[in-house]
Tab-separated table of C-alpha atoms in Angstrom:
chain	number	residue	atom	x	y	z
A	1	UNK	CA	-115.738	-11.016	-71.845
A	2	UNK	CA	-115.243	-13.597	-69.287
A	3	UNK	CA	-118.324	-14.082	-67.447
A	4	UNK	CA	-116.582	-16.731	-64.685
A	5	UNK	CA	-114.004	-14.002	-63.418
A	6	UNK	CA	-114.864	-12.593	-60.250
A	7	UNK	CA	-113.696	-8.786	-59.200
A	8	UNK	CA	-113.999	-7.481	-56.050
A	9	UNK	CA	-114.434	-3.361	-55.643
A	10	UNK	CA	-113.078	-2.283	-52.103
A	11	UNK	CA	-112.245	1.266	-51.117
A	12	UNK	CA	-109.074	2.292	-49.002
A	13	UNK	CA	-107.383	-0.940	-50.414
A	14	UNK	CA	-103.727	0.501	-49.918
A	15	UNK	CA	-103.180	-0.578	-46.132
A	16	UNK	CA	-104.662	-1.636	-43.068
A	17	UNK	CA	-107.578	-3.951	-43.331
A	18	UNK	CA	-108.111	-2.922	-47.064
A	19	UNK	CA	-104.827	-4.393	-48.218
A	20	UNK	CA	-105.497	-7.800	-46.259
A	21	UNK	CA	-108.943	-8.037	-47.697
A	22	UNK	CA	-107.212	-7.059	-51.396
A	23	UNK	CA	-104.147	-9.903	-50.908
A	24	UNK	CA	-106.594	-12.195	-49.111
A	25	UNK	CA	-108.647	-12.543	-51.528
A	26	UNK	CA	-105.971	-12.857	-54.625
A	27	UNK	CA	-105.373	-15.767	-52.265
A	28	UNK	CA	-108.985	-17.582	-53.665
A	29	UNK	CA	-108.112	-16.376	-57.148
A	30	UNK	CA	-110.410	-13.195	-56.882
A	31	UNK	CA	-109.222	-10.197	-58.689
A	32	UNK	CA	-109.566	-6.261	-57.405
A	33	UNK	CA	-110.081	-3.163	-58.001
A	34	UNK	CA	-109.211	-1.173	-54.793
A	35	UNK	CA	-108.905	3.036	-54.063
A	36	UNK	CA	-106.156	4.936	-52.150
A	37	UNK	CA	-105.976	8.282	-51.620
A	38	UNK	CA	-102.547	9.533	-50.281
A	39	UNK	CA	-100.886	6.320	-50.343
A	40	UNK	CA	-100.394	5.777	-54.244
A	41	UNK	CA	-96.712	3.968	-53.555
A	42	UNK	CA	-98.581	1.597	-50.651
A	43	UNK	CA	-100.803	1.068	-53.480
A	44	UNK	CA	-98.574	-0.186	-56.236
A	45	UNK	CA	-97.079	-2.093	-53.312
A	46	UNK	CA	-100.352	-4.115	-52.914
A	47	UNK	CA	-100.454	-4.330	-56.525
A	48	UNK	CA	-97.249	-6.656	-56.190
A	49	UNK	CA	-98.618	-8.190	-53.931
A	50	UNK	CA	-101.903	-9.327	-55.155
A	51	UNK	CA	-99.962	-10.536	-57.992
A	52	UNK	CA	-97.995	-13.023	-56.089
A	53	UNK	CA	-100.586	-14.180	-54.293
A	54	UNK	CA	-102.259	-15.072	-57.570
A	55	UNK	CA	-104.527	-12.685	-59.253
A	56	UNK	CA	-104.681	-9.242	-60.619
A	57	UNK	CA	-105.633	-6.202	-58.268
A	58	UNK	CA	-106.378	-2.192	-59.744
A	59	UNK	CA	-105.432	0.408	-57.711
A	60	UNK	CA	-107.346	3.754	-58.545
A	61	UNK	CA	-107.211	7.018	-56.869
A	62	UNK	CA	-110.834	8.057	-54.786
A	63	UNK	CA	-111.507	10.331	-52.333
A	64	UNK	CA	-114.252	9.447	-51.224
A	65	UNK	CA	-115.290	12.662	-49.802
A	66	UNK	CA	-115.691	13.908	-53.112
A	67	UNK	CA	-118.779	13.228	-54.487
A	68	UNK	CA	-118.692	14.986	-57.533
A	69	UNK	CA	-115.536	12.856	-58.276
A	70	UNK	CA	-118.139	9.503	-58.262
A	71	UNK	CA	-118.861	9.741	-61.885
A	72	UNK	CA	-115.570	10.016	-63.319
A	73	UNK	CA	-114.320	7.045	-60.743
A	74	UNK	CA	-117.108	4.636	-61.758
A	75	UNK	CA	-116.192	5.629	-65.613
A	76	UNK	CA	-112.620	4.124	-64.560
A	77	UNK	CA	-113.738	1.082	-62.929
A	78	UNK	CA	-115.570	0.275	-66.378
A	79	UNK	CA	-112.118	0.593	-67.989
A	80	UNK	CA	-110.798	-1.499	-65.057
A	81	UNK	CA	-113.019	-4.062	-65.540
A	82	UNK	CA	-112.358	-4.134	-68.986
A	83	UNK	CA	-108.805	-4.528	-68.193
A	84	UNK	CA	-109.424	-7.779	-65.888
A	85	UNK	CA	-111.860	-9.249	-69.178
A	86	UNK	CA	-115.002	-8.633	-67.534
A	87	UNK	CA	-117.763	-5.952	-67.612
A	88	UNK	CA	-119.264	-6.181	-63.937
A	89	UNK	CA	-117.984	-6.771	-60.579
A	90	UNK	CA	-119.099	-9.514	-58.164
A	91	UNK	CA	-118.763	-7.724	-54.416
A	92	UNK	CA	-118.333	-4.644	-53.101
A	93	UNK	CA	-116.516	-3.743	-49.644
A	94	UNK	CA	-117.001	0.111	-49.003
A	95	UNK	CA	-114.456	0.187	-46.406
A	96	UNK	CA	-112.449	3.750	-46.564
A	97	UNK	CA	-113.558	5.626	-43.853
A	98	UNK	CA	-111.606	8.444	-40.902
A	99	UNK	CA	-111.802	8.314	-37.197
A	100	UNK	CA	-112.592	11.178	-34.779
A	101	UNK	CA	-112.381	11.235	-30.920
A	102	UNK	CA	-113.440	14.431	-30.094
A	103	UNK	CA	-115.715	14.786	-26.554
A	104	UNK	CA	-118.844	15.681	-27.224
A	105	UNK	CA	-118.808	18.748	-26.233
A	106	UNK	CA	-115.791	19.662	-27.985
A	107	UNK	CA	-116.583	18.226	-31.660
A	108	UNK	CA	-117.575	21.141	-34.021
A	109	UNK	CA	-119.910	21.102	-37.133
A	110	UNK	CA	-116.623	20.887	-39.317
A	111	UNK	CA	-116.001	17.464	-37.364
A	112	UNK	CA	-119.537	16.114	-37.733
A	113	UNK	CA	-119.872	16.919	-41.159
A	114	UNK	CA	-116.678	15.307	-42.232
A	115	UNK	CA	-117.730	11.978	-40.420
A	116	UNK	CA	-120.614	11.790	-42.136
A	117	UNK	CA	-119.163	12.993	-45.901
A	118	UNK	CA	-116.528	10.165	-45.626
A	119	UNK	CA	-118.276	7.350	-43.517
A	120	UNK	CA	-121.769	7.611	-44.549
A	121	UNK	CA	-122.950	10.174	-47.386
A	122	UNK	CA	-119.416	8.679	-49.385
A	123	UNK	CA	-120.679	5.163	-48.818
A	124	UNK	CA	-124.411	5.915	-49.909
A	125	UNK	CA	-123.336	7.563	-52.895
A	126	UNK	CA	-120.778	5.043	-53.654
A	127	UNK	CA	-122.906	2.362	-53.619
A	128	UNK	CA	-125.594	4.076	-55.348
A	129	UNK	CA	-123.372	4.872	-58.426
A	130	UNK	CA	-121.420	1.711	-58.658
A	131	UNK	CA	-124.535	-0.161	-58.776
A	132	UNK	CA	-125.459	-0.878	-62.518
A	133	UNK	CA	-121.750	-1.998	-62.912
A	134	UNK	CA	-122.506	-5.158	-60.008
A	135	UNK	CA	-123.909	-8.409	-61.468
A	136	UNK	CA	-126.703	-9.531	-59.795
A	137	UNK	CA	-126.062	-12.292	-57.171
A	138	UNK	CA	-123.041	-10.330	-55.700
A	139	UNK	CA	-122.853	-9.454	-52.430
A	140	UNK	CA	-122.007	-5.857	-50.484
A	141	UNK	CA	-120.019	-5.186	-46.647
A	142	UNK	CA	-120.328	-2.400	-45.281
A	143	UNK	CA	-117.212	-1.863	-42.566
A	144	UNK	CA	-118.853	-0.520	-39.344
A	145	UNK	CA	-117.259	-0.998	-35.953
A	146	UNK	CA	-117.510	-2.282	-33.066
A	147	UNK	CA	-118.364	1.180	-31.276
A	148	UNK	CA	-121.935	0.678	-32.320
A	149	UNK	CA	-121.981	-1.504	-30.060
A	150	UNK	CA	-120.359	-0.661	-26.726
A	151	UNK	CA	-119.455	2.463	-25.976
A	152	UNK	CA	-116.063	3.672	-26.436
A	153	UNK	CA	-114.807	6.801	-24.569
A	154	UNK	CA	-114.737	9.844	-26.905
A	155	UNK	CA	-116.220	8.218	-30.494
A	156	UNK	CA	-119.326	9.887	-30.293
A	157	UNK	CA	-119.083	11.484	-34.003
A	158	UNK	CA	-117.511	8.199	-34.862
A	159	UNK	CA	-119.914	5.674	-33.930
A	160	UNK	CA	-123.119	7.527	-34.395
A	161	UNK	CA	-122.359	7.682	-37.941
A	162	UNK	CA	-121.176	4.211	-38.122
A	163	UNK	CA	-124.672	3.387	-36.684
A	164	UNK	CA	-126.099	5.343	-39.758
A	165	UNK	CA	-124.309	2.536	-41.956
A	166	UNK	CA	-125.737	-0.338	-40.200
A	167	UNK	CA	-129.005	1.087	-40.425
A	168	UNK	CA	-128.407	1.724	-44.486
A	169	UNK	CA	-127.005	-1.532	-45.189
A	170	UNK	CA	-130.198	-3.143	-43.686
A	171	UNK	CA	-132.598	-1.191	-46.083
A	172	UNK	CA	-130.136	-1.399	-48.699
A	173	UNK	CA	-130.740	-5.478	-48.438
A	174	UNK	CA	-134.231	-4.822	-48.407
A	175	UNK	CA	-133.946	-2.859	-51.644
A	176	UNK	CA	-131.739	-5.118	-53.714
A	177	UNK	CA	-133.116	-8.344	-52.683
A	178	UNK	CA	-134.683	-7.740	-56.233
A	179	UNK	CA	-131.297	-8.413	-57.725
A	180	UNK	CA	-130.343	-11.304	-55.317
A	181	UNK	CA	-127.607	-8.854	-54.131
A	182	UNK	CA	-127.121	-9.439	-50.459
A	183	UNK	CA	-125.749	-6.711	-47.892
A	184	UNK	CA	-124.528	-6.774	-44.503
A	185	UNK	CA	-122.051	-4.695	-42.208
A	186	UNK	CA	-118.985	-5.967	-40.383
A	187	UNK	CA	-117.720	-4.160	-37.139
A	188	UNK	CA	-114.199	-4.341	-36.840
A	189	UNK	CA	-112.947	-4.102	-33.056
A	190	UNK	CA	-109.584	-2.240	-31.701
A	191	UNK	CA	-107.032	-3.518	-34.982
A	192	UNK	CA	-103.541	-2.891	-34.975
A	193	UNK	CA	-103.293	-0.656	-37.985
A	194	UNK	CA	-102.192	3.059	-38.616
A	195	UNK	CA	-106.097	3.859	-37.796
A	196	UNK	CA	-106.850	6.292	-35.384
A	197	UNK	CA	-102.892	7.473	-35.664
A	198	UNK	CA	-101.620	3.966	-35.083
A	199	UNK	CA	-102.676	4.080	-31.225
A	200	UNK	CA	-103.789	0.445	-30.357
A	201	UNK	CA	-100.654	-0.532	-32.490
A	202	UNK	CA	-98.392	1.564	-31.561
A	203	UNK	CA	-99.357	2.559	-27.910
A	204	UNK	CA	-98.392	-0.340	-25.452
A	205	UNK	CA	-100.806	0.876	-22.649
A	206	UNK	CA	-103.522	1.268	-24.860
A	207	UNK	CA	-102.875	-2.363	-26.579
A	208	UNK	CA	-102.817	-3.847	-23.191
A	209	UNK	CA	-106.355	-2.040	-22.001
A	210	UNK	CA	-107.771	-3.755	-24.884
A	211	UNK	CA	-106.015	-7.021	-24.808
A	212	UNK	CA	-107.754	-6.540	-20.888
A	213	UNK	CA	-111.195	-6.581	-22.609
A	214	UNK	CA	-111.528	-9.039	-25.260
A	215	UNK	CA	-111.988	-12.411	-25.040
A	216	UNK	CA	-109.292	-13.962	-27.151
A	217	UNK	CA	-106.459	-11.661	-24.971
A	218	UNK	CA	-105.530	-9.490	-27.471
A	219	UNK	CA	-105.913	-6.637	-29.983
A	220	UNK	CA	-106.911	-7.411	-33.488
A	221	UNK	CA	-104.643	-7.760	-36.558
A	222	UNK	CA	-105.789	-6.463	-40.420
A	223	UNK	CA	-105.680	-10.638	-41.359
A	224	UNK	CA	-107.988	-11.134	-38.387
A	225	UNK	CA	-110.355	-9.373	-41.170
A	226	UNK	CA	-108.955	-9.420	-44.431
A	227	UNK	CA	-109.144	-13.357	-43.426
A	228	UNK	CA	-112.966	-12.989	-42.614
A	229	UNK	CA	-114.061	-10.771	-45.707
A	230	UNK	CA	-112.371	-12.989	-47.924
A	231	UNK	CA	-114.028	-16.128	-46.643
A	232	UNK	CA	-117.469	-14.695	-46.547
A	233	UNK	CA	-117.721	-13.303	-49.695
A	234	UNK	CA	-118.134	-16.679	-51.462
A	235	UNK	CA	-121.663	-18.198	-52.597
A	236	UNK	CA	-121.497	-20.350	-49.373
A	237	UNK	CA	-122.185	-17.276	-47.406
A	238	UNK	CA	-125.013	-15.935	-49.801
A	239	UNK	CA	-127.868	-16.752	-47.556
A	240	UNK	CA	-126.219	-14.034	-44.970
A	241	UNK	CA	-128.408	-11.038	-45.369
A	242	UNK	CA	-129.002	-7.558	-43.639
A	243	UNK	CA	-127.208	-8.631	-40.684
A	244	UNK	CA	-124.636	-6.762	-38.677
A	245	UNK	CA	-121.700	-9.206	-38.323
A	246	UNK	CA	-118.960	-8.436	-35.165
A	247	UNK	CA	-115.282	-9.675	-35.936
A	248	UNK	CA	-113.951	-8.180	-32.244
A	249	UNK	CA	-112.241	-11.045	-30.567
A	250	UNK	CA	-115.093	-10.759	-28.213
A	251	UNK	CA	-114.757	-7.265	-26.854
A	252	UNK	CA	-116.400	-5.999	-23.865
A	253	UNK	CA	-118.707	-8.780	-23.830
């Protein structure tokens, strides 16, 4: 086993800011093991991709609503691992997660307890099972969003689970600062992905409110945090711990 080979584990690697973060970081030589769910033909795509851009990248299937699927999925990471020459991963990006915009008084239990199997009970249990297969030193990002922060119409659901995550990464930092392991969220603002159903990409109106309210005039793009995840999970950025870390563009500041 190569102990100088560094893996990254991110979930809902296929597209949107998953597949920058996966390419991005092939960029610095870091290899990946990433999850898809419905887009297995996106995923061999990023495969390719990573490959060019000069390292190796896994794609295995997770839903990550399934929780009783955790075992057998951190059983195949240990083969993937194998695969790459190593037998633990260096950083972990639990980033899969839906969207709801329900009004409040319109979201039903089914709603609310689908936000928090996917964004927060899938990320606990995640984290809690990949754990003795991350050397110690690594580091963990949690994707929030910027919602936890301002108030966007209709993301109740959304964001009040999202504020769950912030509020387990910090704990989670406490926790593993036995291991050195360092843990912080990132919140995302409006990104031009198929998030959401595509709408601040594919909705001019909607892009232009939110080019309106952001400092830097415009709408995010998935490099403006593929870019940002890559760079900060290095050693240089180690020190970084249990904070919440906003990569908006300067929204509704």
């Amino acid at each position: 086993m190569n102990q100088n080979i560094k893996v990254a584990v991110i979930t809902g690697g296929s597209r949107g800011l998953g597949r920058s973060t996966v390419i991005n970081l092939a960029q610095r030589g870091i290899h990946s093991i990433f999850t898809y769910k419905s887009g297995q033909q996106e995923a061999a795509e990023v495969v390719k991709e990573a490959e060019k851009a000069g390292a190796k990248a896994i794609a295995l299937y997770l839903d990550t609503a399934n929780i009783a699927g955790f075992d057998d999925f951190a059983t195949q990471v240990q083969e993937a691992l194998r695969e790459l020459n190593t037998d633990k991963f260096n950083y972990l990006v639990n980033n899969a997660g839906i969207s709801n915009h329900t009004p409040f008084m319109q979201v039903t239990e089914e709603e609310l307890d689908l936000q928090f199997q996917v964004n927060f009970k899938g990320v606990f249990f995640l984290t809690q099972k990949l754990l003795p297969l991350m050397k110690d030193g690594g580091q963990i990002v949690n994707i929030s969003s910027g919602v936890t922060r301002f108030v966007n119409p209709n993301s109740v659901a959304y964001a009040t689970v999202k504020g769950a995550v912030e509020v387990f990464t910090r704990y989670l930092a406490h926790d593993l600062g036995k291991r050195n392991i360092s843990v912080n969220s990132v919140a995302p603002g409006a990104i031009q992905t198929d998030f959401s159903g595509g709408v601040v990409r594919d909705n001019p109106e909607i892009n232009q409110v939110v080019s309106n309210m952001t400092a830097l005039g415009r709408p995010g793009l998935p490099d403006d945090i593929g870019k940002m995840l890559a760079s900060f999970l290095s050693d240089d950025n180690h020190w970084v711990n249990a904070q919440r870390i906003e990569v908006s563009g300067g929204m509704r500041l």
